[in-house]
Amino acid sequence: MLRQYETRRYQMPQEEIKALVREKRAELVRQQLLIKEQALPVFVLVEGWGASGKGTLIGNLIEDLDPRFFHVKKMNAPTEEAKRHPFLWRYMEVMPAAGQFLFLNSGWLSETADAMADNKIDDVSLEQRLRQIRIFERQLKDNGYLVVKLFLQIPPEEQKQRIEKLMEDKDTKWRVSEKDLLQVKKREKYEKLYDRLLEATNTGYAPWNIVDAADKKQALLQALHILTIQINQAEVNRKALPEILYKDYPLLKMPKLSEVPLNQSLSREEYEVRLKELQKKLKKLHNKIYRKKIPVIIAYEGWDAAGKGGNIKRLASALDPRGFEVYPIASPEPHEKSRHYLWRFYHRLPKSGHIAIFDRTWYGRVMVERIEGFCSENDWKRAYNEINEFEKELTDWGAAVIKFWVHIDKETQLARFTERQNTPEKQWKITDEDWRNREKWDVYETAIDEMIEKTSTENAPWFIIQSNNKYYARLQAIQIVIDEIEKRLALPPRKK
Amino acid sequence: MLRQYETRRYQMPQEEIKALVREKRAELVRQQLLIKEQALPVFVLVEGWGASGKGTLIGNLIEDLDPRFFHVKKMNAPTEEAKRHPFLWRYMEVMPAAGQFLFLNSGWLSETADAMADNKIDDVSLEQRLRQIRIFERQLKDNGYLVVKLFLQIPPEEQKQRIEKLMEDKDTKWRVSEKDLLQVKKREKYEKLYDRLLEATNTGYAPWNIVDAADKKQALLQALHILTIQINQAEVNRKALPEILYKDYPLLKMPKLSEVPLNQSLSREEYEVRLKELQKKLKKLHNKIYRKKIPVIIAYEGWDAAGKGGNIKRLASALDPRGFEVYPIASPEPHEKSRHYLWRFYHRLPKSGHIAIFDRTWYGRVMVERIEGFCSENDWKRAYNEINEFEKELTDWGAAVIKFWVHIDKETQLARFTERQNTPEKQWKITDEDWRNREKWDVYETAIDEMIEKTSTENAPWFIIQSNNKYYARLQAIQIVIDEIEKRLALPPRKK
């Protein structure tokens, strides 16, 4: 891609460039108002050679923009915290809210190129990363983001000269990194790396734009040109419905909810003995995953009054409190709502070696949001695949992902609702909304059956917890967590 | 404090302890419901000797609690990110929301003791820290938090034995840190350090509780006892109004708004020439503070239509976009509202070497929240001192804190409102709320005069920007930022 580009240079008189830059800048300012109005999040990734002028270009791009509605982030080497999360986590963290611009100075392209240059990544991990990047960018676009990607290209001699010049002055010397020097020394090797990465992530929904950065003014004009065109195009594109993908994640055959037997019985005595045993076992495993730095994600969904809270409590009390978090998930807050719907879950991912327990999850998208109309039909239909992709990213990262549907039948729910209503200390647990949801039982059941059918992947299967008998359900959940962690521990250790 | 305590040991029969633990645990479970209902945030700091059983104690305390409403954090050595923020920043970050428990395994006490043992802190910085800790805890309490502090005490021989036992087993050896070994080796030195710190932070609003941790069951009982009593007490305490403090921050004599002349004039031509000069100067200074790792906080308040946005824009466009952030501040989101009102500003502090520009600020407390009744009278009256303390912490950390009141007169506001109303591209900038606020001009003016009078400290003064003429105002603001940064750069470099 890069070599090919070299032949396409053109020259323009300085005066003409100046006039055009002025014009395009004014257009970008008008577009910023529109972006705010239309709640469009715009994400601009600026990659390129060392000393190609990424920082300067960004500085020039934003010059007339309202600083309350854009952010610029320089992505340095990942911190210790970032290293204990999935590769794309730190990029998801900074994704702009609706109506905001984000300019990223370097990103996953250079992070990956550097990892390759240092031989820190094997082919399997590389292919995983590239797939994740493509998925990430497609999901952003499908969820209303505009993704603009620029690569600043300068010829080898030019790069060499610029870096030598920076090195000469003690005021600018500190800005030259080891990587920059390496790029000059091994330019051809790096060219091949970049080419491979650019091609692998050059997609219809997020194409690369190679900017000729040998001349700074021309580079600015090109970047402004690309940016304004793509923003105009985004308005149009947003009206088109994204494609609903059914990707090839191997699905497990799952029963319908109505086929799940709920007649288990278990005495309190037996329960207490077994609970102690299982908790003891789980405690030991927690220590192991902590030391082997394996992340564990446990997702709880279930009917109201199915016993999720009590179930989580018995699970959690077997765990070392320094190594887990429970996240009760309610409706999203404004800053969460104005981002990709998976953002708030990404944000709460455990770091490696820790456990995150979600009390309600990202599956809200295909249940309550679907049924109450909080998202469009296209949104929730697309979500099955998006969620499968999300969970695949987690298990590729090395996580165990365990998903529980805590199941009861309609009569049991009624009995528990009635008991809550009649017991003063439990009344806070029952609301009018619970009764309203109960009226929609059948609509929910259809949605849940579809959800379980379409998202029980081999890597992140659903487990239906039979919770008419709460004792039985609690033992069942802990047993499954133990089994799944043991399976995960039995896998060969992962390379980076 | 520690030595004195040794004499106060007592023994109790095991059976009696068991029964009491059961009873206190049940009480804590009942209290958890109450805490949730009353939206009380409870913060439990567990400090103590290495191997005194802090983790185990916390594990035992939470055993019956609902894991959705508590968190446990182990505070390790501060990360690189934390080191570029004020000392207490990472503790503020984890402060619990209303209705939540937070158990902190080690905190500022051990962090400070370790810094002292390593000779990494001089006396001036130590005194600053201790003052900040006292202020922090008082502010938490005054803002509705319960702060419970435990110190787990074990005798020297006991600590030595426990650590030796941990070292023997390869499964537990990794849990012994360098610091633990150092404590055993230099127990007496550490005892003196701890004593000094305990005494300096032993206050009426957040007293230390020394727990005899030689026997784990007894320690649990003591901790449960302390916790349940203090929670009961908190309910009562909350009804009492916190004292309104006027601390000895040297205040600058400031004019009333009505005394500020607004008749400046400046031609567009002169403005443009001067703006370029000032921006160039500021650009250079930005580079300097980046390299000297000085944090800069610029706070903008002002009348509606006073020209804050345009002012910020001219300031920001002189800055390297990788080194600053603009934060538009609206009404708090739910997760912000359920915490200390300064939390969301703490959270947005720049890291050292960066600039944060706040478009509206923490002064909302003594303006809109006061006037609209979003907080109690005691709350906003207390806030002057709380804010002075907050800003003192920032400047003690090494920050430059620059506060602007962007001022216009009532007629100018009317002219600008009318122009916005009549210009289609500007209509989005004017709302009914702006007109309603305008009706309260006089009430606001009184509040603003009081705010400027009570919070113009020597370390963080207010600057009144004369903005009837926007050109004048923009140059004025940039000039002040330049002056203040230069003053800051002239100070001797800070020790840690």
JSON list of C-alpha atoms in Angstrom, two decimals, chain B residues 309-388:
[
{"chain": "B", "resi": 309, "resn": "GLY", "atom": "CA", "xyz": [-16.55, 29.52, 25.22]},
{"chain": "B", "resi": 310, "resn": "GLY", "atom": "CA", "xyz": [-14.72, 31.89, 22.89]},
{"chain": "B", "resi": 311, "resn": "ASN", "atom": "CA", "xyz": [-12.27, 32.77, 25.62]},
{"chain": "B", "resi": 312, "resn": "ILE", "atom": "CA", "xyz": [-11.43, 29.12, 26.29]},
{"chain": "B", "resi": 313, "resn": "LYS", "atom": "CA", "xyz": [-11.06, 28.54, 22.56]},
{"chain": "B", "resi": 314, "resn": "ARG", "atom": "CA", "xyz": [-8.39, 31.22, 22.14]},
{"chain": "B", "resi": 315, "resn": "LEU", "atom": "CA", "xyz": [-6.55, 29.94, 25.16]},
{"chain": "B", "resi": 316, "resn": "ALA", "atom": "CA", "xyz": [-6.73, 26.31, 24.08]},
{"chain": "B", "resi": 317, "resn": "SER", "atom": "CA", "xyz": [-5.64, 26.94, 20.53]},
{"chain": "B", "resi": 318, "resn": "ALA", "atom": "CA", "xyz": [-2.27, 28.09, 21.84]},
{"chain": "B", "resi": 319, "resn": "LEU", "atom": "CA", "xyz": [-1.74, 24.79, 23.64]},
{"chain": "B", "resi": 320, "resn": "ASP", "atom": "CA", "xyz": [-0.34, 21.48, 22.45]},
{"chain": "B", "resi": 321, "resn": "PRO", "atom": "CA", "xyz": [-3.47, 19.34, 22.15]},
{"chain": "B", "resi": 322, "resn": "ARG", "atom": "CA", "xyz": [-1.73, 16.31, 23.63]},
{"chain": "B", "resi": 323, "resn": "GLY", "atom": "CA", "xyz": [-1.21, 18.16, 26.86]},
{"chain": "B", "resi": 324, "resn": "PHE", "atom": "CA", "xyz": [-4.57, 19.59, 27.85]},
{"chain": "B", "resi": 325, "resn": "GLU", "atom": "CA", "xyz": [-8.24, 18.71, 28.32]},
{"chain": "B", "resi": 326, "resn": "VAL", "atom": "CA", "xyz": [-11.31, 20.91, 28.43]},
{"chain": "B", "resi": 327, "resn": "TYR", "atom": "CA", "xyz": [-14.07, 19.67, 30.73]},
{"chain": "B", "resi": 328, "resn": "PRO", "atom": "CA", "xyz": [-17.52, 21.17, 30.23]},
{"chain": "B", "resi": 329, "resn": "ILE", "atom": "CA", "xyz": [-19.27, 20.71, 33.58]},
{"chain": "B", "resi": 330, "resn": "ALA", "atom": "CA", "xyz": [-23.03, 20.11, 33.58]},
{"chain": "B", "resi": 331, "resn": "SER", "atom": "CA", "xyz": [-25.24, 18.93, 36.43]},
{"chain": "B", "resi": 332, "resn": "PRO", "atom": "CA", "xyz": [-23.80, 15.78, 38.03]},
{"chain": "B", "resi": 333, "resn": "GLU", "atom": "CA", "xyz": [-24.76, 12.33, 36.73]},
{"chain": "B", "resi": 334, "resn": "PRO", "atom": "CA", "xyz": [-26.21, 9.81, 39.20]},
{"chain": "B", "resi": 335, "resn": "HIS", "atom": "CA", "xyz": [-22.87, 8.13, 40.01]},
{"chain": "B", "resi": 336, "resn": "GLU", "atom": "CA", "xyz": [-21.37, 11.56, 40.65]},
{"chain": "B", "resi": 337, "resn": "LYS", "atom": "CA", "xyz": [-24.28, 12.80, 42.70]},
{"chain": "B", "resi": 338, "resn": "SER", "atom": "CA", "xyz": [-24.01, 9.82, 45.04]},
{"chain": "B", "resi": 339, "resn": "ARG", "atom": "CA", "xyz": [-20.48, 10.84, 46.05]},
{"chain": "B", "resi": 340, "resn": "HIS", "atom": "CA", "xyz": [-18.68, 13.78, 47.69]},
{"chain": "B", "resi": 341, "resn": "TYR", "atom": "CA", "xyz": [-19.43, 16.79, 45.49]},
{"chain": "B", "resi": 342, "resn": "LEU", "atom": "CA", "xyz": [-15.73, 17.36, 44.79]},
{"chain": "B", "resi": 343, "resn": "TRP", "atom": "CA", "xyz": [-15.26, 13.76, 43.61]},
{"chain": "B", "resi": 344, "resn": "ARG", "atom": "CA", "xyz": [-16.01, 14.45, 39.98]},
{"chain": "B", "resi": 345, "resn": "PHE", "atom": "CA", "xyz": [-13.45, 17.25, 39.93]},
{"chain": "B", "resi": 346, "resn": "TYR", "atom": "CA", "xyz": [-10.80, 15.18, 41.68]},
{"chain": "B", "resi": 347, "resn": "HIS", "atom": "CA", "xyz": [-11.47, 12.54, 39.07]},
{"chain": "B", "resi": 348, "resn": "ARG", "atom": "CA", "xyz": [-10.76, 15.03, 36.27]},
{"chain": "B", "resi": 349, "resn": "LEU", "atom": "CA", "xyz": [-7.57, 16.51, 37.72]},
{"chain": "B", "resi": 350, "resn": "PRO", "atom": "CA", "xyz": [-4.77, 16.75, 35.15]},
{"chain": "B", "resi": 351, "resn": "LYS", "atom": "CA", "xyz": [-1.75, 14.58, 35.65]},
{"chain": "B", "resi": 352, "resn": "SER", "atom": "CA", "xyz": [1.44, 16.43, 36.36]},
{"chain": "B", "resi": 353, "resn": "GLY", "atom": "CA", "xyz": [2.67, 18.32, 33.31]},
{"chain": "B", "resi": 354, "resn": "HIS", "atom": "CA", "xyz": [-0.84, 18.62, 31.87]},
{"chain": "B", "resi": 355, "resn": "ILE", "atom": "CA", "xyz": [-3.44, 21.36, 31.83]},
{"chain": "B", "resi": 356, "resn": "ALA", "atom": "CA", "xyz": [-7.10, 20.93, 32.72]},
{"chain": "B", "resi": 357, "resn": "ILE", "atom": "CA", "xyz": [-9.53, 23.67, 31.74]},
{"chain": "B", "resi": 358, "resn": "PHE", "atom": "CA", "xyz": [-12.88, 23.52, 33.49]},
{"chain": "B", "resi": 359, "resn": "ASP", "atom": "CA", "xyz": [-15.83, 25.19, 31.77]},
{"chain": "B", "resi": 360, "resn": "ARG", "atom": "CA", "xyz": [-17.80, 25.74, 34.96]},
{"chain": "B", "resi": 361, "resn": "THR", "atom": "CA", "xyz": [-16.47, 24.21, 38.13]},
{"chain": "B", "resi": 362, "resn": "TRP", "atom": "CA", "xyz": [-16.82, 23.13, 41.77]},
{"chain": "B", "resi": 363, "resn": "TYR", "atom": "CA", "xyz": [-18.06, 26.66, 42.48]},
{"chain": "B", "resi": 364, "resn": "GLY", "atom": "CA", "xyz": [-21.47, 25.49, 41.30]},
{"chain": "B", "resi": 365, "resn": "ARG", "atom": "CA", "xyz": [-21.92, 24.55, 44.96]},
{"chain": "B", "resi": 366, "resn": "VAL", "atom": "CA", "xyz": [-22.00, 28.17, 46.12]},
{"chain": "B", "resi": 367, "resn": "MET", "atom": "CA", "xyz": [-23.85, 29.54, 43.09]},
{"chain": "B", "resi": 368, "resn": "VAL", "atom": "CA", "xyz": [-26.48, 27.45, 41.30]},
{"chain": "B", "resi": 369, "resn": "GLU", "atom": "CA", "xyz": [-26.76, 24.80, 44.04]},
{"chain": "B", "resi": 370, "resn": "ARG", "atom": "CA", "xyz": [-27.10, 27.50, 46.68]},
{"chain": "B", "resi": 371, "resn": "ILE", "atom": "CA", "xyz": [-29.61, 29.55, 44.74]},
{"chain": "B", "resi": 372, "resn": "GLU", "atom": "CA", "xyz": [-31.72, 26.71, 43.38]},
{"chain": "B", "resi": 373, "resn": "GLY", "atom": "CA", "xyz": [-31.69, 24.88, 46.72]},
{"chain": "B", "resi": 374, "resn": "PHE", "atom": "CA", "xyz": [-29.92, 21.77, 45.31]},
{"chain": "B", "resi": 375, "resn": "CYS", "atom": "CA", "xyz": [-27.98, 21.57, 48.55]},
{"chain": "B", "resi": 376, "resn": "SER", "atom": "CA", "xyz": [-28.67, 22.63, 52.12]},
{"chain": "B", "resi": 377, "resn": "GLU", "atom": "CA", "xyz": [-27.67, 25.97, 53.60]},
{"chain": "B", "resi": 378, "resn": "ASN", "atom": "CA", "xyz": [-25.12, 24.24, 55.78]},
{"chain": "B", "resi": 379, "resn": "ASP", "atom": "CA", "xyz": [-23.71, 22.55, 52.68]},
{"chain": "B", "resi": 380, "resn": "TRP", "atom": "CA", "xyz": [-22.99, 25.69, 50.72]},
{"chain": "B", "resi": 381, "resn": "LYS", "atom": "CA", "xyz": [-21.86, 27.69, 53.74]},
{"chain": "B", "resi": 382, "resn": "ARG", "atom": "CA", "xyz": [-19.38, 24.94, 54.54]},
{"chain": "B", "resi": 383, "resn": "ALA", "atom": "CA", "xyz": [-18.23, 24.82, 50.94]},
{"chain": "B", "resi": 384, "resn": "TYR", "atom": "CA", "xyz": [-16.16, 28.03, 51.00]},
{"chain": "B", "resi": 385, "resn": "ASN", "atom": "CA", "xyz": [-13.74, 26.45, 53.42]},
{"chain": "B", "resi": 386, "resn": "GLU", "atom": "CA", "xyz": [-13.92, 23.02, 51.77]},
{"chain": "B", "resi": 387, "resn": "ILE", "atom": "CA", "xyz": [-13.06, 24.55, 48.43]},
{"chain": "B", "resi": 388, "resn": "ASN", "atom": "CA", "xyz": [-10.19, 26.56, 49.91]}
]
